[in-house]
Coordinates of C-alpha atoms and ligand atoms in Angstrom, one line a residue:
X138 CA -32.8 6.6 -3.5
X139 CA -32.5 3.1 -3.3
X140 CA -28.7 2.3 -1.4
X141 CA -26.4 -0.3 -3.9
X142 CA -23.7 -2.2 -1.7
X143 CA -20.8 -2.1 -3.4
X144 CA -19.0 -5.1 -3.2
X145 CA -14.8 -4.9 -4.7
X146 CA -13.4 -8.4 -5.7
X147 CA -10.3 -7.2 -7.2
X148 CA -8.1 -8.3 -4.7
X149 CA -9.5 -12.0 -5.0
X150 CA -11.4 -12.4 -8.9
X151 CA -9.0 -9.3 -10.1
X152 CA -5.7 -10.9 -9.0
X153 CA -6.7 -13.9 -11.1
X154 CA -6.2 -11.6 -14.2
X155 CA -3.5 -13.6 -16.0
X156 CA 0.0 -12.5 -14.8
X157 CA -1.1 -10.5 -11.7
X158 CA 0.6 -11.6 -8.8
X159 CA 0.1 -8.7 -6.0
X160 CA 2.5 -9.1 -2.6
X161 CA 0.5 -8.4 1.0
X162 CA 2.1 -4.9 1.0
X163 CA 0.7 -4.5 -2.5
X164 CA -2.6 -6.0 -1.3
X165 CA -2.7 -3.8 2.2
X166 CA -1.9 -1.1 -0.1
X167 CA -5.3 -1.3 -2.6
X168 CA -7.1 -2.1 1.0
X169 CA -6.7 0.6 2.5
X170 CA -7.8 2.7 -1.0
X171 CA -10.2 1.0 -1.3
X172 CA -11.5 1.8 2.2
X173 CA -10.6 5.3 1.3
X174 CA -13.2 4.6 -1.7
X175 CA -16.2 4.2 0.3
X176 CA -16.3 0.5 -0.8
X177 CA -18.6 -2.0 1.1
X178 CA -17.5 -5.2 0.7
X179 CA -13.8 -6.0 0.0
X180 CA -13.2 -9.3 -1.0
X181 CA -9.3 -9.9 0.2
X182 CA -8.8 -13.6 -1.3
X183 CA -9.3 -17.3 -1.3
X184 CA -7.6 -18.1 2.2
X185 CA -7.0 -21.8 1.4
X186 CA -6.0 -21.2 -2.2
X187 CA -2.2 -20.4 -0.7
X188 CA -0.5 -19.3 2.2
X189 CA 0.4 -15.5 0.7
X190 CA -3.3 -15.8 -0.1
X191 CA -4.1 -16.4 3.6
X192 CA -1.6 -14.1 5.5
X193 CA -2.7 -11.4 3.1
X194 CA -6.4 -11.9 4.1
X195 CA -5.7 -12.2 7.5
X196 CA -3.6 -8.7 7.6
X197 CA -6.1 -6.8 5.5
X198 CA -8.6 -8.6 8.2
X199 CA -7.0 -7.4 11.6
X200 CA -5.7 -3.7 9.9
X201 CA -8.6 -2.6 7.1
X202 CA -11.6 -1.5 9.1
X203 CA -14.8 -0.2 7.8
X204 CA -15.3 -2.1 5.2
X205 CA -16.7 -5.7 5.4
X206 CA -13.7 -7.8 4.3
X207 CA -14.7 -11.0 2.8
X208 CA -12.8 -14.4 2.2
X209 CA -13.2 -17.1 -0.4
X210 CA -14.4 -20.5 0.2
X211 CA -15.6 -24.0 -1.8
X212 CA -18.5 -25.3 -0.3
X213 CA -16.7 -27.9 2.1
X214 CA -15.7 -27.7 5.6
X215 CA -12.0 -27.3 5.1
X216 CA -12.2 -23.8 3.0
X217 CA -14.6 -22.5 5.3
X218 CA -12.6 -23.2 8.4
X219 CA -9.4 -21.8 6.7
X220 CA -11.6 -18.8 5.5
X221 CA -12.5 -17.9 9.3
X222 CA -9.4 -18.6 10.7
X223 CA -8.1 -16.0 8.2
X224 CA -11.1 -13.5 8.7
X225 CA -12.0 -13.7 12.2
X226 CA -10.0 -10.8 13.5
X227 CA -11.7 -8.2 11.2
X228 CA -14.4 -5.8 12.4
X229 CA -16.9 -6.9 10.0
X230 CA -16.1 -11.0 8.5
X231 CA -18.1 -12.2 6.1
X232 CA -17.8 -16.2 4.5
X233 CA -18.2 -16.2 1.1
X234 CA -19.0 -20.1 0.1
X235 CA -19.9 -21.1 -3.0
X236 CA -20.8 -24.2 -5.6
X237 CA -21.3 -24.2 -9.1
X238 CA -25.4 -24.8 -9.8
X239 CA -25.3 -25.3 -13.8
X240 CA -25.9 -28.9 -15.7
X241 CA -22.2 -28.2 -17.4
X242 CA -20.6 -27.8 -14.1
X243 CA -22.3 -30.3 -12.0
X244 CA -21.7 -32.9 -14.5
X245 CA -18.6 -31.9 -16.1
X246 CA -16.2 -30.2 -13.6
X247 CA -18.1 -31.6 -9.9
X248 CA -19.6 -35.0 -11.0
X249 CA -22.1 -34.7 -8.3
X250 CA -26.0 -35.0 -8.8
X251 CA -28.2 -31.1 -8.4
X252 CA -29.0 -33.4 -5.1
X253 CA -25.6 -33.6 -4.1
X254 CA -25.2 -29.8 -5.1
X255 CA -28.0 -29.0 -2.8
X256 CA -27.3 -30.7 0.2
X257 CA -23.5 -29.0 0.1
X258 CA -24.5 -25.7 0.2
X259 CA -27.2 -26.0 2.6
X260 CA -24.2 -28.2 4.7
X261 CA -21.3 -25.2 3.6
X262 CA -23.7 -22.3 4.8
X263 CA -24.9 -23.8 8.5
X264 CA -20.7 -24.4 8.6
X265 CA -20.1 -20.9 7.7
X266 CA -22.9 -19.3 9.9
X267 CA -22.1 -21.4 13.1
X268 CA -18.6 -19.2 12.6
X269 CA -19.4 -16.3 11.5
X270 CA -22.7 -13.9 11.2
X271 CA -22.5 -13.0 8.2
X272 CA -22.8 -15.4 5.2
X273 CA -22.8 -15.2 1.4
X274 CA -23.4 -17.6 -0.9
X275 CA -22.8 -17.6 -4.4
X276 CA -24.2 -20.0 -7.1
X277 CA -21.6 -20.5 -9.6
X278 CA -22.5 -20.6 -13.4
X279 CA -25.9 -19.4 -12.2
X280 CA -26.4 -17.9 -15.3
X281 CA -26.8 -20.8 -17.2
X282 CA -28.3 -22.9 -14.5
X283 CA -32.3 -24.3 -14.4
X284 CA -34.3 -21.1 -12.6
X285 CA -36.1 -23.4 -10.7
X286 CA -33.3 -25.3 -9.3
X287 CA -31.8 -22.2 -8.2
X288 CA -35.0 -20.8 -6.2
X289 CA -35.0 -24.0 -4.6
X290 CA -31.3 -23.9 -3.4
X291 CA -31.2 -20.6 -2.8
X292 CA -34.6 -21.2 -0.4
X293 CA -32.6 -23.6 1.5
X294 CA -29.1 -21.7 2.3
X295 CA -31.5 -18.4 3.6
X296 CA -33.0 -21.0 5.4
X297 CA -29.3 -21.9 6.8
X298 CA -28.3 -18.7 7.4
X299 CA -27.4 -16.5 4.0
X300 CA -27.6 -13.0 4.8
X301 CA -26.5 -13.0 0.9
X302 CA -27.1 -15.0 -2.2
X303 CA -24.9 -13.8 -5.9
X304 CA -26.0 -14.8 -8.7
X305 CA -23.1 -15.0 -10.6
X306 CA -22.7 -14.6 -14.6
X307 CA -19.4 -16.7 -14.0
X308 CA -18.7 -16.8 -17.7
X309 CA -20.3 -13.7 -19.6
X310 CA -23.0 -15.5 -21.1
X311 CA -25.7 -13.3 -20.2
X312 CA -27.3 -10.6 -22.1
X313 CA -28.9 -7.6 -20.6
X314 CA -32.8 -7.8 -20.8
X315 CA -32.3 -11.9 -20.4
X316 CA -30.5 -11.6 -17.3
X317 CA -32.7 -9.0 -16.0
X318 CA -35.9 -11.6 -16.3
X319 CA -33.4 -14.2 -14.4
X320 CA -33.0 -12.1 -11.6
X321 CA -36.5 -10.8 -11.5
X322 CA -37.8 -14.6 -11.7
X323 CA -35.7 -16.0 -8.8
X324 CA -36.6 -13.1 -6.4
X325 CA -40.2 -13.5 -7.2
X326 CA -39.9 -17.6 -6.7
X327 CA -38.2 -17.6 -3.6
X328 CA -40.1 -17.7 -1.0
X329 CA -37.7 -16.2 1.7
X330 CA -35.9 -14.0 -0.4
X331 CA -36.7 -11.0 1.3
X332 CA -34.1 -12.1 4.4
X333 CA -31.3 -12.1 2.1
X334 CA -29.8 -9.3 0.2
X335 CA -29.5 -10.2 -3.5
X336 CA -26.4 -10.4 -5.4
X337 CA -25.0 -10.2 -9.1
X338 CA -21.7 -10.8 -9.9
X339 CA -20.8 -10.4 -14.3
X340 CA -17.9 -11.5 -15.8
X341 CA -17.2 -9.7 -19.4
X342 CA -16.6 -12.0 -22.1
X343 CA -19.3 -10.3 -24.3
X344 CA -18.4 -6.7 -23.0
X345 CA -21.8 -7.3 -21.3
X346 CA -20.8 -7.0 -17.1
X347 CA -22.0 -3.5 -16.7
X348 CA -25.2 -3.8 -19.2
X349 CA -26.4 -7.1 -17.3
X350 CA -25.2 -5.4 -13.7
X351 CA -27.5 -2.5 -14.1
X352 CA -30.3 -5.2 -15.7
X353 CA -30.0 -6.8 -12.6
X354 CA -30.5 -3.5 -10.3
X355 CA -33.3 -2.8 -12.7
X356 CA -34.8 -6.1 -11.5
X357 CA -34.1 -5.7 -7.7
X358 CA -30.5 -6.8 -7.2
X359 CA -29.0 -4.9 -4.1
X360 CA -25.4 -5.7 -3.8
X361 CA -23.2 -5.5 -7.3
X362 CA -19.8 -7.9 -6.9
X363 CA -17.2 -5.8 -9.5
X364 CA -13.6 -4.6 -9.5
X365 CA -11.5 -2.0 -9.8
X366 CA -10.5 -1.2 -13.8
X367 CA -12.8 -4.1 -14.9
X368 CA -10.0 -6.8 -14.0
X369 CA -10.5 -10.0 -13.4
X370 CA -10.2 -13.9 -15.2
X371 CA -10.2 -13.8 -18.7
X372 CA -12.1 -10.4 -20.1
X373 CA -12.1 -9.2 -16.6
X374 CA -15.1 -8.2 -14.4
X375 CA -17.7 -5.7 -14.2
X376 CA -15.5 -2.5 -13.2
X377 CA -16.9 -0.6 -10.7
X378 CA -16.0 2.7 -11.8
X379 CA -18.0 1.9 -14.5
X380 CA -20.9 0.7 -12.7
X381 CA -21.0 3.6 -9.9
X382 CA -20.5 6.4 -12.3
X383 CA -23.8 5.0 -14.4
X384 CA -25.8 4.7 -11.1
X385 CA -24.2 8.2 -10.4
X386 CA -25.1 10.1 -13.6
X387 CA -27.9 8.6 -14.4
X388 CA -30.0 9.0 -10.7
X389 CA -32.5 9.8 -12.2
X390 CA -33.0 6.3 -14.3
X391 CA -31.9 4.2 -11.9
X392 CA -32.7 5.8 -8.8
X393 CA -29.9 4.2 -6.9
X394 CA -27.1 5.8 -4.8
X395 CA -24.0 3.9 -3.5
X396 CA -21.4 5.0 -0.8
X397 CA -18.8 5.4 -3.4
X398 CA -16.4 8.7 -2.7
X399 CA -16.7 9.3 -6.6
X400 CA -13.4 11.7 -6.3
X401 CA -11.1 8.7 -5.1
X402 CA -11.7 6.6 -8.1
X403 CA -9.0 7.7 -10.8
X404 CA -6.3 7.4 -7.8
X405 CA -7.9 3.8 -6.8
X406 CA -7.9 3.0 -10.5
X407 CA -4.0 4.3 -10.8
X408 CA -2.9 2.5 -7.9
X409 CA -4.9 -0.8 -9.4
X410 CA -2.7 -0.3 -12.5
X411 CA 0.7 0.5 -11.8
X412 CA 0.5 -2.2 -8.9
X413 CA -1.0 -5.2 -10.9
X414 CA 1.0 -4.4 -14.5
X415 CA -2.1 -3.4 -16.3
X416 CA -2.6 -0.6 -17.8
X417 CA -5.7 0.9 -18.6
X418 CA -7.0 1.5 -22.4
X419 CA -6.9 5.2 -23.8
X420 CA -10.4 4.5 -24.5
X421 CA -11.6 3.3 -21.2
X422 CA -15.5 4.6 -20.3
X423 CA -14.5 6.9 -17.1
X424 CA -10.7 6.4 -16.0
X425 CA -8.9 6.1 -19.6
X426 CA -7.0 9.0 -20.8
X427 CA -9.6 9.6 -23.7
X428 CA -12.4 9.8 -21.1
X429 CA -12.0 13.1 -21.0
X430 CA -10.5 14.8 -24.1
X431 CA -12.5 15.9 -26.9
X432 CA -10.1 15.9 -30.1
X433 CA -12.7 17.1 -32.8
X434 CA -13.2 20.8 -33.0
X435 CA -16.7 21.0 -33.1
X436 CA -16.7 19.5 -29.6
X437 CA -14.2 21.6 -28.6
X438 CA -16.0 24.4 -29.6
X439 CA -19.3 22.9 -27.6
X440 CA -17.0 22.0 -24.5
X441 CA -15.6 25.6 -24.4
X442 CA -18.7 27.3 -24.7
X443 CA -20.7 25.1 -21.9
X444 CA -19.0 21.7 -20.8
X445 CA -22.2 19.9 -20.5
X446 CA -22.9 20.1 -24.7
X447 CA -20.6 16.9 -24.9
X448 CA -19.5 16.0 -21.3
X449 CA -21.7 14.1 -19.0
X450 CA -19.7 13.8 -15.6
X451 CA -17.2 16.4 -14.5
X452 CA -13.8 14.7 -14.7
X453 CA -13.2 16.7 -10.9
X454 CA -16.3 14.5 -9.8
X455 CA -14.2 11.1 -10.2
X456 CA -10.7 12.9 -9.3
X457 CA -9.1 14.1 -12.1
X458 CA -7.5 17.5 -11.8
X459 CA -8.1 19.5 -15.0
X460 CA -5.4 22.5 -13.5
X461 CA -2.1 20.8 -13.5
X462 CA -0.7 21.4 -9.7
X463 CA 3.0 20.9 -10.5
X464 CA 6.2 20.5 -8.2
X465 CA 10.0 21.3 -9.3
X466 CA 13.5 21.3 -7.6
X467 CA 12.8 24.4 -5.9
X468 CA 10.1 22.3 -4.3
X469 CA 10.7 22.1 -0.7
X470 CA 10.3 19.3 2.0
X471 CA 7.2 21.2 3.4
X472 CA 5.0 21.4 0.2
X473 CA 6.2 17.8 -0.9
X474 CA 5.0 16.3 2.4
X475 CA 1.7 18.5 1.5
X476 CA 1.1 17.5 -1.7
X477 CA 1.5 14.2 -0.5
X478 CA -0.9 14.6 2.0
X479 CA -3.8 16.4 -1.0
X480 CA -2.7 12.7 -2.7
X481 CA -3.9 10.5 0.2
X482 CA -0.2 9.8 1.4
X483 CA 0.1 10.8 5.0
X484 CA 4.2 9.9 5.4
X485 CA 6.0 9.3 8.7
X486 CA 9.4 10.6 8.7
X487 CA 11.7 8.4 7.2
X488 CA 9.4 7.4 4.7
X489 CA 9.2 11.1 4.0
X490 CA 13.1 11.1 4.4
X491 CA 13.4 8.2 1.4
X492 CA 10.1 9.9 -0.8
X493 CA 11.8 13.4 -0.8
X494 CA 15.1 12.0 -1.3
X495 CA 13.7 10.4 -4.6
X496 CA 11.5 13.4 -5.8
X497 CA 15.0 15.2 -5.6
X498 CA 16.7 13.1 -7.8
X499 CA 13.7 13.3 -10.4
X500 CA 13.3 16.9 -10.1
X501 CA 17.0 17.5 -10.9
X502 CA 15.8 14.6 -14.4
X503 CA 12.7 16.5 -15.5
X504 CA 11.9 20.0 -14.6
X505 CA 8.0 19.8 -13.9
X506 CA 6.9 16.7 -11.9
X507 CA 3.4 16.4 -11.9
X508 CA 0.6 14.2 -10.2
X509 CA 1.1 11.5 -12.5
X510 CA 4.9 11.2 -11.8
X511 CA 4.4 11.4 -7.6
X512 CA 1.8 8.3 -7.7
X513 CA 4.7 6.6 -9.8
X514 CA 7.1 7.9 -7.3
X515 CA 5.3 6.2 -4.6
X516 CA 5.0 3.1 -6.5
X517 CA 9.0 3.2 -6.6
X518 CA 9.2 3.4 -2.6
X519 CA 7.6 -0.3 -2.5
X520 CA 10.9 -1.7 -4.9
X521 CA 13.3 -0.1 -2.0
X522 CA 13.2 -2.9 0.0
X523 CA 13.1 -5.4 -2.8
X524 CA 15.8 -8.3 -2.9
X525 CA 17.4 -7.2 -6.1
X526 CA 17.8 -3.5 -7.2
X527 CA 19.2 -1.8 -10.1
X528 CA 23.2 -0.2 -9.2
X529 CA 23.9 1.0 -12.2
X530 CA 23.1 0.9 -16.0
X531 CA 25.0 1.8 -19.4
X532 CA 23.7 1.3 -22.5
X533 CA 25.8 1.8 -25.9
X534 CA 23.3 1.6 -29.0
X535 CA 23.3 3.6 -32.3
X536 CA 22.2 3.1 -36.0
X537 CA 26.2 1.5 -36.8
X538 CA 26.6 0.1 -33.4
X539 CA 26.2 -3.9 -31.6
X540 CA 23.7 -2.9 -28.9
X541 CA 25.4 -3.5 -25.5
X542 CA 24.2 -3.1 -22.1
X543 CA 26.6 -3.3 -18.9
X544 CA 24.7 -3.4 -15.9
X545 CA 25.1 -3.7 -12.1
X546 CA 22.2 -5.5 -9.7
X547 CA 22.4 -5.7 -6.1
X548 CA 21.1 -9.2 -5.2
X549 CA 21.2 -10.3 -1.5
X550 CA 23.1 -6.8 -0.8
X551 CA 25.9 -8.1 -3.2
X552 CA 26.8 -6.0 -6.6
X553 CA 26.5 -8.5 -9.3
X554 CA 27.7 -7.3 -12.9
X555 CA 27.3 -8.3 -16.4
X556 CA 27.5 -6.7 -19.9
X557 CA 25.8 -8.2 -23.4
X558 CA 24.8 -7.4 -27.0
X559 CA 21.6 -7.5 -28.0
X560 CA 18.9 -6.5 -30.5
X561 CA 18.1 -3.4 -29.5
X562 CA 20.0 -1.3 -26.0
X563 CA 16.6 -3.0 -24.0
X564 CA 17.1 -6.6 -25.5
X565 CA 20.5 -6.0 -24.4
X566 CA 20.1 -5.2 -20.7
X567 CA 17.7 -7.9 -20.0
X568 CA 20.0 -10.3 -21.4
X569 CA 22.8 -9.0 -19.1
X570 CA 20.0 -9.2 -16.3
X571 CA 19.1 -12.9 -17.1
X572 CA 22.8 -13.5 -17.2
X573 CA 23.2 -12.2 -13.5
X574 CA 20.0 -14.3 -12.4
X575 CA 20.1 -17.4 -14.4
X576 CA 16.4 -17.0 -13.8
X577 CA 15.7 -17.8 -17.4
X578 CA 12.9 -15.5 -17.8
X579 CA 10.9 -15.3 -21.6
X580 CA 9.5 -12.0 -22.6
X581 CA 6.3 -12.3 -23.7
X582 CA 4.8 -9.0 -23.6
X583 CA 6.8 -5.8 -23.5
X584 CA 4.3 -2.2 -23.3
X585 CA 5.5 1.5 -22.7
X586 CA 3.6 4.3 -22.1
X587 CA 4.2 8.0 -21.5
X588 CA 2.5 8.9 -17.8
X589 CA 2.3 12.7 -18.3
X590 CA 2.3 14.7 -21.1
X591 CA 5.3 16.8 -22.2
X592 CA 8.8 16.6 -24.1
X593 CA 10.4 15.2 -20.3
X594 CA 7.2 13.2 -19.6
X595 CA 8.1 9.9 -17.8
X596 CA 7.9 6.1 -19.4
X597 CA 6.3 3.7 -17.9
X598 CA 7.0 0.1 -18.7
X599 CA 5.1 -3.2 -18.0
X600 CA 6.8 -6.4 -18.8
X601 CA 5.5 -9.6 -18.7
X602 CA 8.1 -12.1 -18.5
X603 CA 7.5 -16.1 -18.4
X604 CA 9.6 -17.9 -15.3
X605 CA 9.1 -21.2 -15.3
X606 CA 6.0 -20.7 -17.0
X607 CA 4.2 -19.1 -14.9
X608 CA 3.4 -15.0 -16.0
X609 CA 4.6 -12.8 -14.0
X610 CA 4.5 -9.0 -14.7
X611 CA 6.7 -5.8 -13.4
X612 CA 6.1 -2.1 -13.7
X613 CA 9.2 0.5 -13.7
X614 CA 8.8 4.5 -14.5
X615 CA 11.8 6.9 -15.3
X616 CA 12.2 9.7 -17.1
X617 CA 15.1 7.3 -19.5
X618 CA 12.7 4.7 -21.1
X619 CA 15.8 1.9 -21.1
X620 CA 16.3 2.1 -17.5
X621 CA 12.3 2.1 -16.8
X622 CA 12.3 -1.3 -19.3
X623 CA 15.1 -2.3 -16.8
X624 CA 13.1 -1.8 -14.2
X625 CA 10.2 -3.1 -15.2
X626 CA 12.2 -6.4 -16.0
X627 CA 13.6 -6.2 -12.5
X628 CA 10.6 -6.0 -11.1
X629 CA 9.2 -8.7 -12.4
X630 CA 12.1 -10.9 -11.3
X631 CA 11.8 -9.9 -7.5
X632 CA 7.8 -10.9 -8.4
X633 CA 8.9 -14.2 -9.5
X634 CA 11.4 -14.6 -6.1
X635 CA 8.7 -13.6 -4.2
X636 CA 5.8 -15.8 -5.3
X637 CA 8.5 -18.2 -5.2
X638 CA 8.3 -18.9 -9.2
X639 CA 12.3 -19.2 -9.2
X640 CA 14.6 -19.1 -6.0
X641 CA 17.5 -16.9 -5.3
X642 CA 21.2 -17.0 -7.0
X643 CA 23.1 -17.8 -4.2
X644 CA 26.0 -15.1 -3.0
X645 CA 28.9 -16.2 -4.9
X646 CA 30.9 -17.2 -2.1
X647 CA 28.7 -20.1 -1.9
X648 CA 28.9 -20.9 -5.3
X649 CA 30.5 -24.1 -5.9
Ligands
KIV286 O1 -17.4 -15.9 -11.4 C1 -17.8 -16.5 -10.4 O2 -18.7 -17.3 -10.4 C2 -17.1 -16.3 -9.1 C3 -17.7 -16.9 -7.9 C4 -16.7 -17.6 -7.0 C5 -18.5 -15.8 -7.2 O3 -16.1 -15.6 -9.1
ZN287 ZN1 -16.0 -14.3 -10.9

């Protein structure tokens, strides 16, 4: 079998999903999971892009080993040097530089001659190899760029030192068997391409990504650049769980393996969701709910008899439990911390203290808690430390009634309270929360979703709310679907303080 390097970008092309703005403990957080996913490559960020960009990449640097952790950088000195100085505590850095190679971007967006192009990324590469020993360069827009242009190039930065080239479909113009020939052609016309590993990286404007990734492997590619869920700028990215569980189920086609621990991908893909706001379609080819459910009763039929008449991969394979293990309020500390443990959580004491303390509280709400509701629960834990928190909440609503909300928020450790009337009990309570903040946030996008089955299943709700124009999204779970809309709102806001998108309500003493 022919070994695939997997190489994860969500934490760099996925956090550039509109509205996604992840914190370093978010971003240690999918690090380490995806680590724990048998992922090559992680791509932390674009060091120069901003300072939480660099501080996160240098943490997941110095604390993430196994992985290669890789760092963003335009093909000039100053990214490249910012890019190291981020990366060069990891175990294994890469530099990944890169300049856009097409006629539409040279002219358009660089104004520089394919001369001009050249001679940077020959320059960028010896920069990036004189600090670090492992290099990858990336030809941006190379899908639509001249073939021959691009042999050339690439000839010259393996020459400087690229251990990798990518050739990127940057904006999911590709189709399969076309892209396939591309890929084919530039490893047969470059004359040192056997020193570098070769690279694709699919963008899915066309719903192409996969299609053209596995084209590309067909053709000899070596490393696929993808993320988790499929996120990523505009239509998102080739997802990975997508990608590995083709190369897995079909072996004997593609005759590929990857180091992929299949049975970590649904946790990695819940963890991608509920911290980036996104939720993942019903629908979804391997980690949506559908995936795995056969509604018609012929199948049904089929699936009971032998599973394999209409299911191709064993939902157990990727990490889906098909027996529901559930906890309940009889539940003691011992099998909490143990069920914990089965989910990848390994808690030190007071952060067992705080988790326990919580799953009490839900067990006394909702009488079965299952998988679904402990990944939420640990996705509470990282709002405990948050600068505002929800006291209190008490809605009044009714088919004869004004809608009111009275609500108390604890911002900078002081209990701030405010009631209002609204449309509906939630249009209520995030008015009273706007009134509290003055952070004049604009709902634009408002989704709720049930996270287990069940009469007392959980809601999940993902806001995305507009401060100062910039999108900014929040997650909150309860087993009341007004105080997880609350949440989710809160949330948010505390996203918006953080990435500094508005600034804190001073303590009222200080008000004028
Ligand atoms: O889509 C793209 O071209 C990229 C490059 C920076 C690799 O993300
Ligand atoms: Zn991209």
């Amino acid at each position: 079998m022919k070994r695939i390097y997997i190489f994860d970008t969500t934490l760099r092309d996925g956090e550039q999903s509109p509205g996604v703005a992840l914190n370093m403990g978010e971003k240690l957080q999918i690090a380490r999971q995806l680590a724990r996913l048998g992922a090559d490559v992680i791509e932390a960020g674009f060091p120069i892009a901003s300072e939480g960009d660099f501080q996160a990449v240098r943490e997941i640097a110095r604390q993430v080993k196994g992985p290669v952790i890789a760092g963003l950088a335009r093909a000039n000195k100053a990214d490249i040097d910012r890019a190291w100085e981020a990366l060069q505590e990891a175990e294994k850095p890469r530099i990944h530089t890169f300049i856009a190679t097409s006629a539409i971007h040279m002219q358009h967006k660089l104004r520089m001659s394919s001369e001009e192009v050249l001679a940077a990324a020959e320059e960028a590469v010896r920069h990036a190899k004189s600090l670090c020993a492992d290099v990858e360069f990336s030809a941006e827009d190379a899908s639509r760029s001249d073939v021959d242009f691009l042999c050339r190039l690439f000839e010259k930065v393996i020459e400087a030192g690229a251990n990798v080239i990518n050739i990127p479909d940057t904006v999911g113009y590709a189709a399969p068997e076309e892209f396939g020939t591309f890929v084919s052609e530039i490893i047969a016309n470059t004359p040192n391409i056997d020193q570098a590993v070769v690279s694709v990286h699919c963008h899915n404007d066309l719903g192409l990504a996969i299609a053209n990734s596995l084209a590309a492997i067909k053709a000899g590619a070596q490393q696929i650049e993808c993320t988790i869920n499929g996120i990523g700028e505009r239509a998102g990215n080739a997802a990975l769980e997508e990608l590995v569980m083709a190369l897995y189920t079909r072996g004997d086609f593609y005759g590929t393996s990857t180091s992929i621990v299949t049975k970590e991908i649904y946790r990695t893909s819940t963890l991608v969701s509920r911290l980036t706001g996104m939720f993942v379609q019903a629908n979804k080819a391997v980690v949506g709910k559908n995936a795995f459910t056969h509604e018609s009763g012929i199948h049904q039929d089929g699936v009971l008899k032998e599973r394999t008449t209409y299911e191709i991969m064993n939902p157990k394979l990727i990490g889906i439990e098909t027996e529901a293990i559930v906890l309940g309020k009889h539940s003691g500390r011992h099998a909490f911390k143990q069920r914990m443990a089965e989910l990848g959580y390994s808690l030190e004491e007071r952060e067992l203290d705080s988790a326990f303390f919580r799953f009490k509280a839900l067990a006394d709400r909702k009488k079965e808690i299952t998988t679904a509701d402990l990944l939420a629960l640990m996705g509470e834990e990282r709002e405990a430390n948050a600068v505002s928190q929800l006291e209190y909440l008490q809605v009044s609503s009714g088919t004869r009634t004004v809608p009111t909300a009275t609500l108390g928020l604890t911002i900078n450790q002081e209990l701030l309270e405010e009631a209002a009337c609204g449309d509906g009990p939630v249009d209520a309570a995030f008015k009273a929360i706007e009134k509290i903040t003055g952070a004049g946030g604009v709902l634009t996008n408002y989704q709720l979703e049930a996270i287990s089955g069940g009469m007392d299943a959980q809601g999940a709700v993902i806001v995305t709310v507009e401060f100062n124009k910039k999108a900014i999204t929040g997650y909150g779970v309860s087993p009341d679907i007004i105080e997880a809309s609350v949440k989710a709102y809160i949330n948010a806001y505390n996203r918006a303080l953080e990435t500094g998108a508005v600034t804190k309500p001073l303590p009222k003493a200080q008000e004028a």
